[in-house]
C-alpha atoms as one frame of an Amber mdcrd trajectory, in Angstrom:
protein
  -6.148   3.379  -2.615  -9.305   5.034  -1.284 -11.065   4.168  -4.562 -10.448
   0.464  -4.032 -11.422   0.637  -0.385 -14.678   2.402  -1.192 -15.435  -0.314
  -3.751 -15.159  -2.893  -0.975 -17.455  -0.900   1.301 -20.068  -0.716  -1.476
 -19.783  -4.449  -2.070 -20.263  -5.274   1.607 -23.301  -2.994   1.742 -24.783
  -4.688  -1.337 -24.424  -8.145   0.207 -26.048  -6.990   3.433 -28.910  -5.335
   1.549 -29.792  -8.382  -0.552 -28.763 -11.540   1.312 -32.015 -12.161   3.179
 -34.244 -11.540   0.159 -32.622 -14.006  -2.244 -35.112 -16.337  -3.936 -34.259
 -19.966  -4.836 -33.627 -19.122  -8.501 -31.214 -16.365  -7.442 -29.033 -18.432
  -5.106 -26.463 -19.517  -7.700 -25.869 -16.082  -9.254 -25.923 -14.292  -5.897
 -23.412 -16.646  -4.306 -21.252 -16.341  -7.433 -21.326 -12.560  -6.994 -20.372
 -12.872  -3.329 -17.560 -15.360  -3.981 -16.163 -13.143  -6.737 -16.311 -10.129
  -4.437 -14.479 -11.953  -1.649 -11.905 -13.150  -4.172 -11.288  -9.548  -5.192
 -10.747  -8.675  -1.531  -8.298 -11.548  -1.124  -6.319 -10.461  -4.168  -6.191
  -6.834  -3.063  -4.633  -7.750   0.259  -2.307 -10.293  -1.350  -0.987  -7.580
  -3.686  -0.496  -5.233  -0.754   1.469  -7.775   1.279   3.614  -9.139  -1.554
   4.254  -6.021  -3.656   3.140  -2.694  -2.209   4.132  -3.025   1.437   7.618
  -4.455   0.762   8.203  -1.590  -1.682   7.043   1.049   0.799   9.224  -0.377
   3.562  12.375   0.060   1.466  12.174   3.785   2.217   9.743   4.074   5.122
  11.537   1.480   7.226  11.180  -2.186   8.084   7.899  -3.166   9.764   6.269
   0.173   8.880   3.322  -1.703   7.401   3.073  -4.364  10.119  -0.069  -2.857
  11.647  -1.824  -3.058   8.276  -0.859  -6.716   7.884  -2.065  -7.472  11.414
  -5.424  -5.930  10.546  -5.604  -8.177   7.477  -5.157 -11.193   9.746  -7.859
  -9.917  12.102 -10.646 -10.309   9.550  -9.248 -13.059   7.329 -10.663 -16.009
   9.301 -14.173 -14.580   9.131 -13.837 -13.782   5.442 -12.611 -17.309   4.720
 -15.468 -18.810   6.751 -18.050 -16.944   4.662 -16.228 -17.832   1.465 -16.154
 -21.535   2.412 -19.883 -21.514   3.172 -20.789 -19.777  -0.093 -18.590 -22.174
  -2.065 -20.426 -25.097  -0.466 -23.752 -23.525  -1.435 -22.500 -23.132  -5.007
 -21.453 -26.792  -5.035 -24.830 -27.907  -3.709 -23.422 -29.334  -0.476 -24.928
 -26.641   1.772 -28.329 -24.965   1.808 -28.476 -21.229   1.252 -29.549 -19.108
   4.195 -29.585 -15.341   4.046 -29.468 -15.276   7.830 -26.264 -17.316   7.761
 -24.683 -14.977   5.217 -25.484 -11.924   7.332 -24.331 -13.594  10.552 -21.037
 -14.638   8.996 -20.580 -11.192   7.455 -21.274  -9.622  10.843 -18.391 -11.691
  12.180 -15.779  -9.654  10.325 -17.364  -6.695   8.516 -16.779  -4.125  11.268
 -13.107  -5.095  11.532 -12.773  -4.978   7.745 -14.377  -1.538   7.447 -12.241
  -0.210  10.301  -9.158  -1.495   8.501 -10.203   0.058   5.194 -10.460   3.438
   6.905  -7.372   3.110   9.118  -5.060   2.075   6.299  -5.535   5.178   4.158
  -3.453   7.578   6.320  -0.553   5.105   6.291  -0.535   5.285   2.480  -1.246
   9.010   2.180  -0.022  10.443  -1.117   2.069  13.284   0.338   3.867  10.806
   2.581   4.734   8.652  -0.406   5.872  11.608  -2.521   8.155  12.728   0.299
   9.799   9.306   0.554   9.889   8.200  -3.081  10.934   9.802  -6.339   8.502
  10.235  -9.199  10.298   7.443 -11.042  10.020   5.156  -8.000   6.262   5.585
  -7.957   5.969   5.227 -11.728   7.940   1.987 -11.566   5.662   0.735  -8.789
   2.583   1.636 -10.809   3.969  -0.245 -13.808   4.784  -3.299 -11.682   1.332
  -3.184 -10.134  -0.319  -2.990 -13.541   1.614  -6.017 -14.752   0.706  -8.034
 -11.668  -2.956  -7.166 -11.979  -3.158  -8.079 -15.653  -1.288 -11.323 -14.975
  -3.235 -12.438 -11.914  -6.795 -11.162 -12.089  -9.599 -12.741 -14.062 -11.074
 -10.852 -16.999 -14.252 -12.856 -16.427 -14.748 -12.210 -12.708 -12.369  -9.715
 -11.076 -12.525  -6.979 -13.703 -16.336  -7.057 -14.005 -16.443  -6.849 -10.200
 -14.271  -3.761 -10.448 -16.826  -2.168 -12.757 -19.893  -2.907 -10.636 -18.359
  -1.808  -7.324 -16.998   1.540  -8.523 -18.993   4.766  -8.577 -17.819   6.498
 -11.756 -19.060   9.869 -10.516 -16.262   9.860  -7.919 -13.406   8.991 -10.315
 -14.295   8.608 -13.979 -10.767   7.490 -14.926 -11.039   4.292 -12.893 -10.370
   1.450 -13.519  -7.122   2.493 -15.271  -7.231  -0.240 -17.896  -6.186  -0.047
 -21.543  -9.285   0.996 -23.477  -9.414  -2.168 -25.639  -9.391  -4.390 -22.545
 -12.007  -2.267 -20.799 -14.229  -2.432 -23.881 -13.935  -6.229 -24.095 -14.782
  -6.626 -20.413 -17.614  -4.092 -20.379 -19.361  -5.125 -23.580 -18.320  -8.751
 -23.966 -17.060 -10.754 -21.010 -19.411  -8.979 -18.609 -22.316 -10.820 -20.212
 -20.977 -14.254 -19.249 -22.129 -13.759 -15.664 -24.508 -10.837 -16.026 -27.010
 -12.620 -13.768 -24.449 -12.464 -10.953 -23.323  -8.907 -11.673 -26.959  -7.806
 -11.350 -26.396  -7.917  -7.583 -23.557  -5.385  -7.749 -23.899  -1.998  -6.053
 -23.393  -0.223  -9.407 -24.336  -0.996 -12.992 -21.789  -1.780 -15.691 -21.385
   1.952 -16.372 -20.530   2.742 -12.758 -23.868   4.259 -11.761 -24.830   3.544
  -8.150 -28.048   1.540  -7.801 -30.629   2.758  -5.289 -31.647   0.670  -2.302
 -28.416  -1.264  -1.764 -27.006   0.779   1.081 -24.966   3.070  -1.144 -27.449
   5.769  -2.143 -25.367   8.442  -0.418 -21.770   8.829  -1.597 -19.423   6.490
   0.253 -17.206   8.614   2.518 -13.526   8.479   1.719 -12.123   5.401   3.402
């Protein structure tokens, strides 16, 4: 889970680092990058609330994950507000303003980052191993993999996963079948390469300098 959370921290840093310097010709690809990033965040928390948390509560007890869900709600309005604004910019019904992006991001980023750090101890691996059998966790992993492949976009979500992950911290991630990873990395990635240029990492998972992520992201 910390891998995913650190991806989100890198993405937030990249938006902060670039929002105010976007030139007119970059507005469309940059807002596409931001919208795709926020969509990945939405999906992550949707998966947690509809699959992971209900599973964990079968052994850890009802309402064990309530605090995590409450934290989701605490930043969701701000996230949706930014997403709505960026979508309007993409549609040409709102003018792009880097100041507006930063202001709207400021409205929820601290709460989001706090959540990303607070949630990790509640999902700590030793706690899960103590409560669930190896088969339980393998079954969950299989169910999670199926949900991800069914629900995420090969054109947006998976490329986002590549450009927000520092391969030097976990070279096995993302845990995709090699043929799918190859298609995304060397084929579908190119469809929106102008947008992915704003990612905190390149397509090979190498952190780009100057986007707020030059030092390793601490474990969330």
